[in-house]
CSV table of C-alpha atoms and ligand atoms in Angstrom, one decimal:
chain,number,residue,atom,x,y,z
J,1,UNK,CA,77.7,-102.8,6.2
J,2,UNK,CA,74.2,-102.7,4.9
J,3,UNK,CA,72.4,-99.6,5.9
J,4,UNK,CA,68.6,-99.4,6.4
J,5,UNK,CA,66.9,-96.0,6.5
J,6,UNK,CA,63.5,-96.1,8.2
J,7,UNK,CA,61.3,-93.2,7.2
J,8,UNK,CA,62.0,-91.6,3.8
J,9,UNK,CA,60.6,-88.1,4.5
J,10,UNK,CA,62.8,-84.9,4.1
J,11,UNK,CA,65.5,-86.2,6.4
J,12,UNK,CA,65.3,-89.9,5.5
J,13,UNK,CA,65.3,-89.4,1.8
J,14,UNK,CA,68.3,-87.1,1.9
J,15,UNK,CA,70.1,-89.5,4.3
J,16,UNK,CA,69.4,-92.6,2.1
J,17,UNK,CA,70.4,-90.9,-1.1
J,18,UNK,CA,73.6,-89.2,0.3
J,19,UNK,CA,74.8,-92.3,2.3
J,20,UNK,CA,74.5,-94.3,-0.9
J,21,UNK,CA,76.3,-91.5,-2.8
J,22,UNK,CA,79.1,-91.9,-0.2
J,23,UNK,CA,79.4,-95.5,-1.5
J,24,UNK,CA,77.3,-97.3,1.1
J,25,UNK,CA,74.8,-100.0,0.3
J,26,UNK,CA,71.5,-98.4,1.4
J,27,UNK,CA,67.9,-99.5,1.5
J,28,UNK,CA,65.1,-97.1,2.4
J,29,UNK,CA,61.7,-97.9,3.7
J,30,UNK,CA,58.6,-96.0,4.7
J,31,UNK,CA,55.0,-96.8,5.7
J,32,UNK,CA,53.9,-94.4,3.0
J,33,UNK,CA,53.7,-96.7,-0.1
J,34,UNK,CA,53.5,-93.8,-2.5
J,35,UNK,CA,56.8,-92.3,-1.4
J,36,UNK,CA,58.5,-95.7,-1.8
J,37,UNK,CA,56.9,-96.3,-5.3
J,38,UNK,CA,58.0,-92.9,-6.5
J,39,UNK,CA,61.5,-93.2,-5.0
J,40,UNK,CA,62.0,-96.7,-6.6
J,41,UNK,CA,61.2,-95.1,-10.0
J,42,UNK,CA,63.7,-92.2,-9.4
J,43,UNK,CA,61.2,-89.6,-8.5
J,44,UNK,CA,61.3,-87.6,-5.3
J,45,UNK,CA,58.1,-86.8,-3.4
J,46,UNK,CA,59.7,-83.5,-2.1
J,47,UNK,CA,61.4,-80.6,-3.8
J,48,UNK,CA,65.0,-80.4,-2.7
J,49,UNK,CA,67.7,-79.0,-5.0
J,50,UNK,CA,70.0,-81.7,-6.4
J,51,UNK,CA,68.2,-84.6,-4.6
J,52,UNK,CA,66.4,-86.2,-7.5
J,53,UNK,CA,69.5,-86.3,-9.7
J,54,UNK,CA,71.5,-88.1,-6.9
J,55,UNK,CA,68.6,-90.5,-6.4
J,56,UNK,CA,68.5,-91.5,-10.0
J,57,UNK,CA,72.3,-91.8,-10.1
J,58,UNK,CA,72.5,-94.1,-7.1
J,59,UNK,CA,69.5,-96.2,-8.1
J,60,UNK,CA,71.3,-96.8,-11.4
J,61,UNK,CA,74.6,-97.6,-9.7
J,62,UNK,CA,72.8,-100.2,-7.6
J,63,UNK,CA,73.9,-98.8,-4.2
J,64,UNK,CA,70.4,-97.6,-3.4
J,65,UNK,CA,67.1,-99.3,-3.3
J,66,UNK,CA,63.7,-98.9,-1.7
J,67,UNK,CA,61.3,-101.4,-0.1
J,68,UNK,CA,57.8,-101.3,1.2
J,69,UNK,CA,58.7,-104.1,3.6
J,70,UNK,CA,59.9,-102.8,6.9
J,71,UNK,CA,60.7,-106.3,8.2
J,72,UNK,CA,62.9,-107.1,5.2
J,73,UNK,CA,64.7,-103.8,5.5
J,74,UNK,CA,65.4,-104.4,9.2
J,75,UNK,CA,66.5,-108.0,8.8
J,76,UNK,CA,68.8,-107.1,5.8
J,77,UNK,CA,70.5,-104.2,7.6
J,78,UNK,CA,73.5,-104.0,10.0
J,79,UNK,CA,72.8,-100.3,10.8
J,80,UNK,CA,69.4,-98.7,10.9
J,81,UNK,CA,69.0,-95.0,10.7
J,82,UNK,CA,65.6,-94.0,12.3
J,83,UNK,CA,64.4,-91.0,10.4
J,84,UNK,CA,60.7,-91.0,11.3
J,85,UNK,CA,58.7,-87.9,12.3
J,86,UNK,CA,58.6,-86.7,15.9
J,87,UNK,CA,55.8,-84.1,15.6
J,88,UNK,CA,54.6,-81.8,18.3
J,89,UNK,CA,51.9,-82.9,20.7
J,90,UNK,CA,49.3,-80.6,22.3
J,91,UNK,CA,51.4,-80.1,25.4
J,92,UNK,CA,54.5,-79.1,23.3
J,93,UNK,CA,56.3,-82.4,23.9
J,94,UNK,CA,57.6,-84.4,20.9
J,95,UNK,CA,55.3,-87.2,19.9
J,96,UNK,CA,57.5,-90.3,20.1
J,97,UNK,CA,54.9,-92.9,19.0
J,98,UNK,CA,56.6,-93.3,15.6
J,99,UNK,CA,59.9,-93.9,17.2
J,100,UNK,CA,58.4,-96.3,19.6
J,101,UNK,CA,56.6,-98.3,16.9
J,102,UNK,CA,59.8,-98.4,14.8
J,103,UNK,CA,61.7,-99.7,17.9
J,104,UNK,CA,59.1,-102.5,18.3
J,105,UNK,CA,59.5,-103.4,14.6
J,106,UNK,CA,63.2,-103.6,15.1
J,107,UNK,CA,62.8,-105.8,18.2
J,108,UNK,CA,60.5,-108.2,16.3
J,109,UNK,CA,63.0,-108.5,13.4
J,110,UNK,CA,66.3,-108.6,15.4
J,111,UNK,CA,67.8,-111.5,13.5
J,112,UNK,CA,71.4,-110.4,14.1
J,113,UNK,CA,73.4,-107.6,15.7
J,114,UNK,CA,72.1,-104.1,14.7
J,115,UNK,CA,73.2,-100.6,15.4
J,116,UNK,CA,70.1,-98.5,15.8
J,117,UNK,CA,70.8,-94.9,15.1
J,118,UNK,CA,68.5,-92.1,16.1
J,119,UNK,CA,68.6,-89.5,13.3
J,120,UNK,CA,65.2,-88.0,14.1
J,121,UNK,CA,65.3,-85.2,16.6
J,122,UNK,CA,64.4,-86.7,19.9
J,123,UNK,CA,64.3,-85.6,23.6
J,124,UNK,CA,67.4,-86.2,25.7
J,125,UNK,CA,67.2,-89.7,27.2
J,126,UNK,CA,65.2,-91.2,24.3
J,127,UNK,CA,67.9,-93.9,23.7
J,128,UNK,CA,67.0,-95.3,27.2
J,129,UNK,CA,63.4,-95.8,26.0
J,130,UNK,CA,64.5,-97.3,22.6
J,131,UNK,CA,66.7,-99.8,24.4
J,132,UNK,CA,64.0,-100.7,26.9
J,133,UNK,CA,61.4,-101.1,24.1
J,134,UNK,CA,63.7,-103.3,21.9
J,135,UNK,CA,64.6,-105.4,25.0
J,136,UNK,CA,61.0,-105.8,26.0
J,137,UNK,CA,59.7,-106.8,22.6
J,138,UNK,CA,62.7,-108.6,21.0
J,139,UNK,CA,62.3,-112.1,19.7
J,140,UNK,CA,65.4,-114.2,19.6
J,141,UNK,CA,68.9,-113.3,20.9
J,142,UNK,CA,70.0,-110.6,18.5
J,143,UNK,CA,72.3,-108.0,20.1
J,144,UNK,CA,72.0,-104.3,19.4
J,145,UNK,CA,73.4,-100.9,20.3
J,146,UNK,CA,71.6,-97.6,20.2
J,147,UNK,CA,73.4,-94.4,19.1
J,148,UNK,CA,72.5,-90.8,18.4
J,149,UNK,CA,73.5,-89.1,15.2
J,150,UNK,CA,71.3,-85.9,15.0
J,151,UNK,CA,70.8,-84.4,11.6
J,152,UNK,CA,71.5,-80.7,10.9
J,153,UNK,CA,70.6,-80.4,7.3
J,154,UNK,CA,68.5,-77.4,6.3
J,155,UNK,CA,65.7,-77.8,3.8
J,156,UNK,CA,66.6,-76.1,0.6
J,157,UNK,CA,70.3,-76.9,0.9
J,158,UNK,CA,69.9,-80.4,2.4
J,159,UNK,CA,72.1,-82.3,0.0
J,160,UNK,CA,74.9,-79.9,0.3
J,161,UNK,CA,74.5,-79.7,4.1
J,162,UNK,CA,74.7,-83.5,4.3
J,163,UNK,CA,77.7,-83.7,2.0
J,164,UNK,CA,79.6,-80.8,3.6
J,165,UNK,CA,78.7,-81.0,7.3
J,166,UNK,CA,80.0,-78.5,9.9
J,167,UNK,CA,80.0,-81.3,12.3
J,168,UNK,CA,78.9,-84.9,12.6
J,169,UNK,CA,77.7,-85.7,16.1
J,170,UNK,CA,78.0,-89.3,17.2
J,171,UNK,CA,76.5,-90.2,20.5
J,172,UNK,CA,77.5,-93.7,21.6
J,173,UNK,CA,78.0,-95.9,24.6
J,174,UNK,CA,80.0,-98.7,23.0
J,175,UNK,CA,83.2,-98.8,21.1
J,176,UNK,CA,81.6,-101.0,18.4
J,177,UNK,CA,78.9,-98.4,17.7
J,178,UNK,CA,81.5,-95.7,17.6
J,179,UNK,CA,83.7,-97.6,15.1
J,180,UNK,CA,80.7,-98.4,12.9
J,181,UNK,CA,79.5,-94.8,12.7
J,182,UNK,CA,83.0,-93.4,12.3
J,183,UNK,CA,83.4,-95.8,9.4
J,184,UNK,CA,80.2,-94.7,7.8
J,185,UNK,CA,81.2,-91.1,8.0
J,186,UNK,CA,84.9,-91.6,7.3
J,187,UNK,CA,84.8,-89.0,4.5
J,188,UNK,CA,84.0,-86.4,7.2
J,189,UNK,CA,86.4,-87.7,9.8
J,190,UNK,CA,87.7,-84.2,10.7
J,191,UNK,CA,84.2,-83.1,11.5
J,192,UNK,CA,83.2,-85.9,13.8
J,193,UNK,CA,82.5,-85.2,17.5
J,194,UNK,CA,82.0,-88.3,19.6
J,195,UNK,CA,80.0,-87.8,22.8
J,196,UNK,CA,77.7,-89.9,25.0
J,197,UNK,CA,74.1,-90.4,23.8
J,198,UNK,CA,72.4,-87.8,26.1
J,199,UNK,CA,74.9,-85.2,25.0
J,200,UNK,CA,74.3,-85.9,21.3
J,201,UNK,CA,70.5,-85.8,21.7
J,202,UNK,CA,70.7,-82.5,23.6
J,203,UNK,CA,73.1,-80.9,21.1
J,204,UNK,CA,70.4,-81.0,18.5
J,205,UNK,CA,67.6,-79.5,20.6
J,206,UNK,CA,70.0,-76.9,22.0
J,207,UNK,CA,71.3,-75.9,18.6
J,208,UNK,CA,67.8,-75.4,17.1
J,209,UNK,CA,66.6,-73.5,20.2
J,210,UNK,CA,69.7,-71.3,20.1
J,211,UNK,CA,69.1,-70.4,16.4
J,212,UNK,CA,65.5,-69.8,17.1
J,213,UNK,CA,66.5,-67.5,20.0
J,214,UNK,CA,68.7,-65.4,17.6
J,215,UNK,CA,65.8,-64.9,15.3
J,216,UNK,CA,63.4,-64.0,18.1
J,217,UNK,CA,66.1,-61.7,19.5
J,218,UNK,CA,66.5,-59.7,16.4
J,219,UNK,CA,62.7,-59.5,16.0
J,220,UNK,CA,62.5,-58.1,19.5
J,221,UNK,CA,65.0,-55.5,18.5
J,222,UNK,CA,63.1,-54.7,15.3
J,223,UNK,CA,60.1,-53.7,17.5
J,224,UNK,CA,62.3,-51.2,19.2
J,225,UNK,CA,63.7,-50.0,15.8
J,226,UNK,CA,60.1,-49.3,14.6
J,227,UNK,CA,59.6,-47.0,17.6
J,228,UNK,CA,62.9,-45.1,16.9
J,229,UNK,CA,65.0,-44.0,14.0
J,230,UNK,CA,67.1,-47.2,14.1
J,231,UNK,CA,67.2,-49.5,11.2
J,232,UNK,CA,67.2,-53.2,12.2
J,233,UNK,CA,69.1,-54.3,9.1
J,234,UNK,CA,72.0,-52.1,10.1
J,235,UNK,CA,71.7,-53.0,13.8
J,236,UNK,CA,71.9,-56.7,12.7
J,237,UNK,CA,74.9,-55.9,10.5
J,238,UNK,CA,76.7,-54.0,13.2
J,239,UNK,CA,76.0,-56.8,15.7
J,240,UNK,CA,77.0,-59.5,13.3
J,241,UNK,CA,80.4,-58.0,12.6
J,242,UNK,CA,81.3,-59.2,16.1
J,243,UNK,CA,82.6,-62.7,15.5
J,244,UNK,CA,81.2,-63.8,18.9
J,245,UNK,CA,77.7,-63.0,17.6
J,246,UNK,CA,78.0,-63.8,13.9
J,247,UNK,CA,75.7,-62.3,11.2
J,248,UNK,CA,73.6,-65.4,10.5
J,249,UNK,CA,70.1,-65.9,11.9
J,250,UNK,CA,69.8,-62.2,12.5
J,251,UNK,CA,67.2,-61.5,9.9
J,252,UNK,CA,64.2,-59.7,11.2
J,253,UNK,CA,60.9,-60.8,9.6
J,254,UNK,CA,57.8,-62.8,10.1
J,255,UNK,CA,59.6,-65.2,12.4
J,256,UNK,CA,60.8,-68.8,12.1
J,257,UNK,CA,58.6,-71.7,10.9
J,258,UNK,CA,59.1,-75.1,9.4
J,259,UNK,CA,58.9,-78.5,10.9
J,260,UNK,CA,61.9,-78.0,13.3
J,261,UNK,CA,62.3,-74.8,15.1
J,262,UNK,CA,58.8,-74.3,16.5
J,263,UNK,CA,58.4,-77.8,17.6
J,264,UNK,CA,62.0,-78.2,18.9
J,265,UNK,CA,61.8,-75.1,21.0
J,266,UNK,CA,58.5,-76.3,22.5
J,267,UNK,CA,59.9,-79.8,23.0
J,268,UNK,CA,62.9,-78.4,24.9
J,269,UNK,CA,60.7,-76.3,27.1
J,270,UNK,CA,58.7,-79.4,28.0
J,271,UNK,CA,61.9,-81.5,28.6
J,272,UNK,CA,63.0,-78.8,31.0
J,273,UNK,CA,59.6,-78.9,32.8
J,274,UNK,CA,59.8,-82.7,33.0
J,275,UNK,CA,63.3,-82.7,34.4
J,276,UNK,CA,62.7,-79.7,36.7
J,277,UNK,CA,65.0,-77.3,34.9
J,278,UNK,CA,63.8,-73.7,34.3
J,279,UNK,CA,63.9,-73.0,30.5
J,280,UNK,CA,61.5,-70.1,30.6
J,281,UNK,CA,63.9,-68.1,28.3
J,282,UNK,CA,62.7,-70.4,25.6
J,283,UNK,CA,59.0,-69.6,26.4
J,284,UNK,CA,59.8,-66.0,25.5
J,285,UNK,CA,61.5,-67.1,22.3
J,286,UNK,CA,58.3,-68.9,21.3
J,287,UNK,CA,56.0,-66.1,22.4
J,288,UNK,CA,58.0,-63.4,20.5
J,289,UNK,CA,57.8,-65.7,17.4
J,290,UNK,CA,54.1,-66.3,17.6
J,291,UNK,CA,53.5,-62.5,18.0
J,292,UNK,CA,55.1,-61.8,14.7
J,293,UNK,CA,52.0,-62.5,12.7
J,294,UNK,CA,49.9,-60.1,14.9
J,295,UNK,CA,52.5,-57.4,14.4
J,296,UNK,CA,52.5,-58.0,10.6
J,297,UNK,CA,48.7,-57.9,10.6
J,298,UNK,CA,49.0,-54.5,12.4
J,299,UNK,CA,50.9,-53.2,9.3
J,300,UNK,CA,48.3,-54.6,7.0
J,301,UNK,CA,45.6,-52.8,9.0
J,302,UNK,CA,47.6,-49.6,9.0
J,303,UNK,CA,47.8,-49.8,5.2
J,304,UNK,CA,44.3,-51.0,4.3
J,305,UNK,CA,42.2,-50.1,7.4
J,306,UNK,CA,39.5,-52.7,6.5
J,307,UNK,CA,40.7,-56.0,5.0
J,308,UNK,CA,37.2,-57.3,4.0
J,309,UNK,CA,36.8,-57.7,0.2
J,310,UNK,CA,40.4,-56.3,-0.5
J,311,UNK,CA,42.4,-58.2,-3.0
J,312,UNK,CA,45.6,-59.2,-1.3
J,313,UNK,CA,48.5,-60.9,-3.2
J,314,UNK,CA,50.5,-63.2,-0.9
J,315,UNK,CA,53.9,-64.0,-2.4
J,316,UNK,CA,55.6,-66.9,-0.7
J,317,UNK,CA,53.9,-69.8,1.1
J,318,UNK,CA,56.8,-72.1,2.0
J,319,UNK,CA,58.3,-71.6,5.4
J,320,UNK,CA,61.5,-70.5,3.7
J,321,UNK,CA,62.9,-70.2,0.1
J,322,UNK,CA,64.0,-73.2,-2.0
J,323,UNK,CA,61.6,-75.7,-0.4
J,324,UNK,CA,58.0,-76.8,-0.9
J,325,UNK,CA,57.6,-77.4,2.8
J,326,UNK,CA,54.7,-75.5,4.4
J,327,UNK,CA,54.8,-77.1,7.8
J,328,UNK,CA,54.4,-74.4,10.5
J,329,UNK,CA,55.0,-71.8,7.8
J,330,UNK,CA,54.2,-68.2,9.0
J,331,UNK,CA,52.0,-67.9,5.9
J,332,UNK,CA,49.5,-70.4,7.4
J,333,UNK,CA,48.5,-68.3,10.4
J,334,UNK,CA,48.7,-65.1,8.3
J,335,UNK,CA,46.3,-66.6,5.7
J,336,UNK,CA,44.0,-67.9,8.5
J,337,UNK,CA,43.7,-64.4,10.0
J,338,UNK,CA,43.2,-62.7,6.6
J,339,UNK,CA,40.6,-65.3,5.7
J,340,UNK,CA,38.7,-64.7,8.9
J,341,UNK,CA,38.7,-61.0,8.0
J,342,UNK,CA,37.2,-61.9,4.6
J,343,UNK,CA,40.1,-60.8,2.4
J,344,UNK,CA,40.2,-61.9,-1.2
J,345,UNK,CA,43.5,-63.8,-1.3
J,346,UNK,CA,45.7,-64.4,-4.3
J,347,UNK,CA,48.3,-66.9,-3.3
J,348,UNK,CA,51.5,-67.7,-5.2
J,349,UNK,CA,54.7,-69.7,-4.4
J,350,UNK,CA,57.1,-71.2,-6.9
J,351,UNK,CA,57.1,-74.6,-5.2
J,352,UNK,CA,54.7,-74.8,-2.3
J,353,UNK,CA,51.2,-74.3,-3.7
J,354,UNK,CA,50.3,-78.0,-3.8
J,355,UNK,CA,51.2,-78.4,-0.1
J,356,UNK,CA,49.3,-75.2,0.8
J,357,UNK,CA,46.2,-76.4,-1.0
J,358,UNK,CA,46.0,-79.1,1.7
J,359,UNK,CA,45.6,-76.3,4.4
J,360,UNK,CA,43.6,-73.9,2.3
J,361,UNK,CA,41.7,-75.5,-0.7
J,362,UNK,CA,41.0,-73.2,-3.6
J,363,UNK,CA,37.8,-71.2,-2.9
J,364,UNK,CA,37.2,-68.4,-5.4
J,365,UNK,CA,37.0,-65.5,-5.0
J,366,UNK,CA,38.2,-65.8,-1.4
J,367,UNK,CA,41.2,-68.0,-2.1
J,368,UNK,CA,42.8,-68.3,-5.5
J,369,UNK,CA,46.1,-69.9,-6.3
J,370,UNK,CA,47.6,-68.2,-9.3
J,371,UNK,CA,49.7,-69.7,-12.1
J,372,UNK,CA,52.3,-67.0,-11.8
J,373,UNK,CA,53.3,-64.0,-9.8
J,374,UNK,CA,51.9,-61.4,-12.1
J,375,UNK,CA,48.4,-63.0,-11.9
J,376,UNK,CA,48.6,-62.7,-8.2
J,377,UNK,CA,49.4,-59.0,-8.1
J,378,UNK,CA,46.9,-58.0,-10.9
J,379,UNK,CA,44.5,-55.4,-9.5
J,380,UNK,CA,45.6,-56.2,-5.9
J,381,UNK,CA,45.0,-53.7,-3.2
J,382,UNK,CA,48.1,-54.8,-1.4
J,383,UNK,CA,51.1,-57.1,-2.0
J,384,UNK,CA,52.6,-59.1,0.9
J,385,UNK,CA,56.0,-60.6,0.7
J,386,UNK,CA,56.0,-63.6,3.1
J,387,UNK,CA,58.9,-65.8,1.8
J,388,UNK,CA,62.0,-64.3,0.3
J,389,UNK,CA,62.3,-66.4,-2.9
J,390,UNK,CA,64.8,-64.9,-5.3
J,391,UNK,CA,62.0,-64.6,-7.9
J,392,UNK,CA,60.5,-62.0,-5.6
J,393,UNK,CA,63.7,-60.1,-5.0
J,394,UNK,CA,64.0,-59.7,-8.8
J,395,UNK,CA,60.5,-58.3,-9.3
J,396,UNK,CA,60.0,-55.7,-11.9
J,397,UNK,CA,58.4,-53.2,-9.5
J,398,UNK,CA,57.5,-50.6,-12.1
J,399,UNK,CA,55.4,-53.2,-13.9
J,400,UNK,CA,53.9,-54.5,-10.7
J,401,UNK,CA,52.9,-51.0,-9.6
J,402,UNK,CA,51.0,-50.4,-12.8
J,403,UNK,CA,49.2,-53.7,-12.5
J,404,UNK,CA,48.0,-53.1,-8.9
J,405,UNK,CA,44.8,-51.3,-7.9
J,406,UNK,CA,46.8,-49.7,-5.0
J,407,UNK,CA,50.6,-49.7,-4.9
J,408,UNK,CA,50.9,-50.9,-1.4
J,409,UNK,CA,53.8,-53.3,-0.6
J,410,UNK,CA,54.1,-54.9,2.8
J,411,UNK,CA,57.4,-56.7,3.0
J,412,UNK,CA,57.6,-59.3,5.8
J,413,UNK,CA,61.2,-60.2,4.8
J,414,UNK,CA,62.9,-56.9,4.2
J,415,UNK,CA,63.6,-57.9,0.6
J,416,UNK,CA,63.5,-54.3,-0.8
J,417,UNK,CA,65.3,-51.1,-0.3
J,418,UNK,CA,62.7,-48.7,1.3
J,419,UNK,CA,64.0,-45.6,-0.6
J,420,UNK,CA,64.0,-47.3,-3.9
J,421,UNK,CA,60.5,-48.8,-3.6
J,422,UNK,CA,59.1,-45.5,-2.4
J,423,UNK,CA,60.7,-43.6,-5.2
J,424,UNK,CA,58.7,-45.8,-7.6
J,425,UNK,CA,55.5,-44.6,-5.9
J,426,UNK,CA,54.8,-47.5,-3.6
J,427,UNK,CA,53.5,-47.1,-0.1
J,428,UNK,CA,56.0,-49.4,1.6
J,429,UNK,CA,56.0,-51.2,5.0
J,430,UNK,CA,58.8,-53.5,6.2
J,431,UNK,CA,60.1,-54.9,9.4
J,432,UNK,CA,62.1,-52.8,11.9
J,433,UNK,CA,62.9,-49.8,9.7
J,434,UNK,CA,61.2,-46.7,8.5
O,1,NAD,P1,58.8,-86.4,7.5
O,1,NAD,O1,57.4,-86.3,8.1
O,1,NAD,O2,59.1,-85.7,6.2
O,1,NAD,O3,59.3,-87.9,7.3
O,1,NAD,C1,59.1,-88.9,8.3
O,1,NAD,C2,58.8,-90.1,7.5
O,1,NAD,O4,58.7,-91.2,8.4
O,1,NAD,C3,57.4,-90.1,6.8
O,1,NAD,O5,57.6,-90.3,5.4
O,1,NAD,C4,56.6,-91.2,7.5
O,1,NAD,O6,55.7,-91.8,6.6
O,1,NAD,C5,57.7,-92.1,7.9
O,1,NAD,N1,57.3,-93.0,9.0
O,1,NAD,C6,56.7,-92.8,10.2
O,1,NAD,N2,56.6,-93.9,10.9
O,1,NAD,C7,57.2,-94.9,10.2
O,1,NAD,C8,57.4,-96.3,10.5
O,1,NAD,N3,57.0,-96.9,11.6
O,1,NAD,N4,58.1,-97.0,9.5
O,1,NAD,C9,58.5,-96.4,8.4
O,1,NAD,N5,58.3,-95.1,8.1
O,1,NAD,C10,57.7,-94.3,9.0
O,1,NAD,O7,59.8,-85.8,8.6
O,1,NAD,P2,61.2,-85.1,8.4
O,1,NAD,O8,61.1,-83.7,8.1
O,1,NAD,O9,62.0,-86.0,7.5
O,1,NAD,O10,61.8,-85.2,9.9
O,1,NAD,C11,62.1,-86.5,10.5
O,1,NAD,C12,62.9,-86.2,11.8
O,1,NAD,O11,64.1,-85.5,11.5
O,1,NAD,C13,62.1,-85.4,12.8
O,1,NAD,O12,62.4,-85.8,14.0
O,1,NAD,C14,62.6,-84.0,12.5
O,1,NAD,O13,62.5,-83.2,13.7
O,1,NAD,C15,64.1,-84.3,12.2
O,1,NAD,N6,64.8,-83.3,11.4
O,1,NAD,C16,64.1,-82.7,10.4
O,1,NAD,C17,64.8,-81.8,9.6
O,1,NAD,C18,64.1,-81.1,8.4
O,1,NAD,O14,64.6,-80.1,8.0
O,1,NAD,N7,63.0,-81.6,8.0
O,1,NAD,C19,66.2,-81.4,9.9
O,1,NAD,C20,66.8,-82.1,10.9
O,1,NAD,C21,66.1,-83.0,11.7
């Protein structure tokens, strides 16, 4: 089986590289020529631990290649993994125009049987639209099946997640499609769950919305902790010891971001509205998350009173550690607000500064990207922790304190121990604890 991967972004690149590493013959394509040029030369356009090494290895092995030509990729492939973006539209729904255009390209190049696999996160019942589109536009008599195989990788640990999955969901409506996908994933056969297509599509949106709900839930509880003597870290620990709840995704902080949770929660709300199902619980999840930045700004105001002309070091721009992805990062709305209040921002992130420059170009003295962490904190009136990179957890706080104009630390990720930080002379604010 020749596998074609359409769209070599975060998901597509990992999918192409990892499927080839599993021994399959894979070709990746993308409308973005630069990504394909780089990938063909063994260079990744994204930062993802371990990915570039595997890319180089499999290019060399000859099991992986890249092509600008979508038509050639489609015609050469037996299975097509559709990994294009499904961004959020104004009304919250997922924008399916890239999936639709890919479906039309597949229709126009249907030279033989193809299994079209939705890997992108799509609304339930999308397969029906893909089938209709391919049938409407197809030239010739090529047969096809559509299947759903949602992706659960997390940026930052994407390669490991792909290679050691908790589950491989396969949504199919024919035996042939099932057999082909089971064969592709034979290394993970114990992890495979076969369902119908609607179920597989919904598993992805339901999973992301549930995880987002856990994060919003603990953030809600953190508000209560701040009004009492309770400590949200210990509340979360105590809750998480119950295996029915589990300790993961119970980290209070600045809320969830990234290219998935915010858009997937909103997409599911819209799907509910369209299908007449009341998913208003998820509206609250979204609202609580959006409010996090205002609540954090409240802490900044409490510490600085007036933000105008204050030097503020912002550590962490990526939406989470170990990625350069800034899509829907909480840092974006935070910086927007601080910018509107005329703060002098010193921004630092180990990997995401280039991506953040697209949102906020360098504009001294209002916005300065610093070479390193220490340059950001030098003479700062306050230091904000926005993403919990290990580099920040290991800060030499004594040194930092001496470098700052005012030793004020506002920790949006509860990275530090309050007693320890205060004993060093910092004024310290964190989330959901005194
Ligand atoms: P991305 O924007 O990084 O990549 C999408 C790629 O598709 C881009 O490179 C784009 O140029 C390409 N593309 C668009 N239209 C095309 C076309 N017609 N032909 C060829 N290429 C085309 O997005 P992503 O983060 O990889 O996400 C892709 C999908 O996977 C989304 O639905 C997303 O929700 C889902 N997903 C993402 C993650 C994640 O962590 N990023 C995890 C699981 C699922």
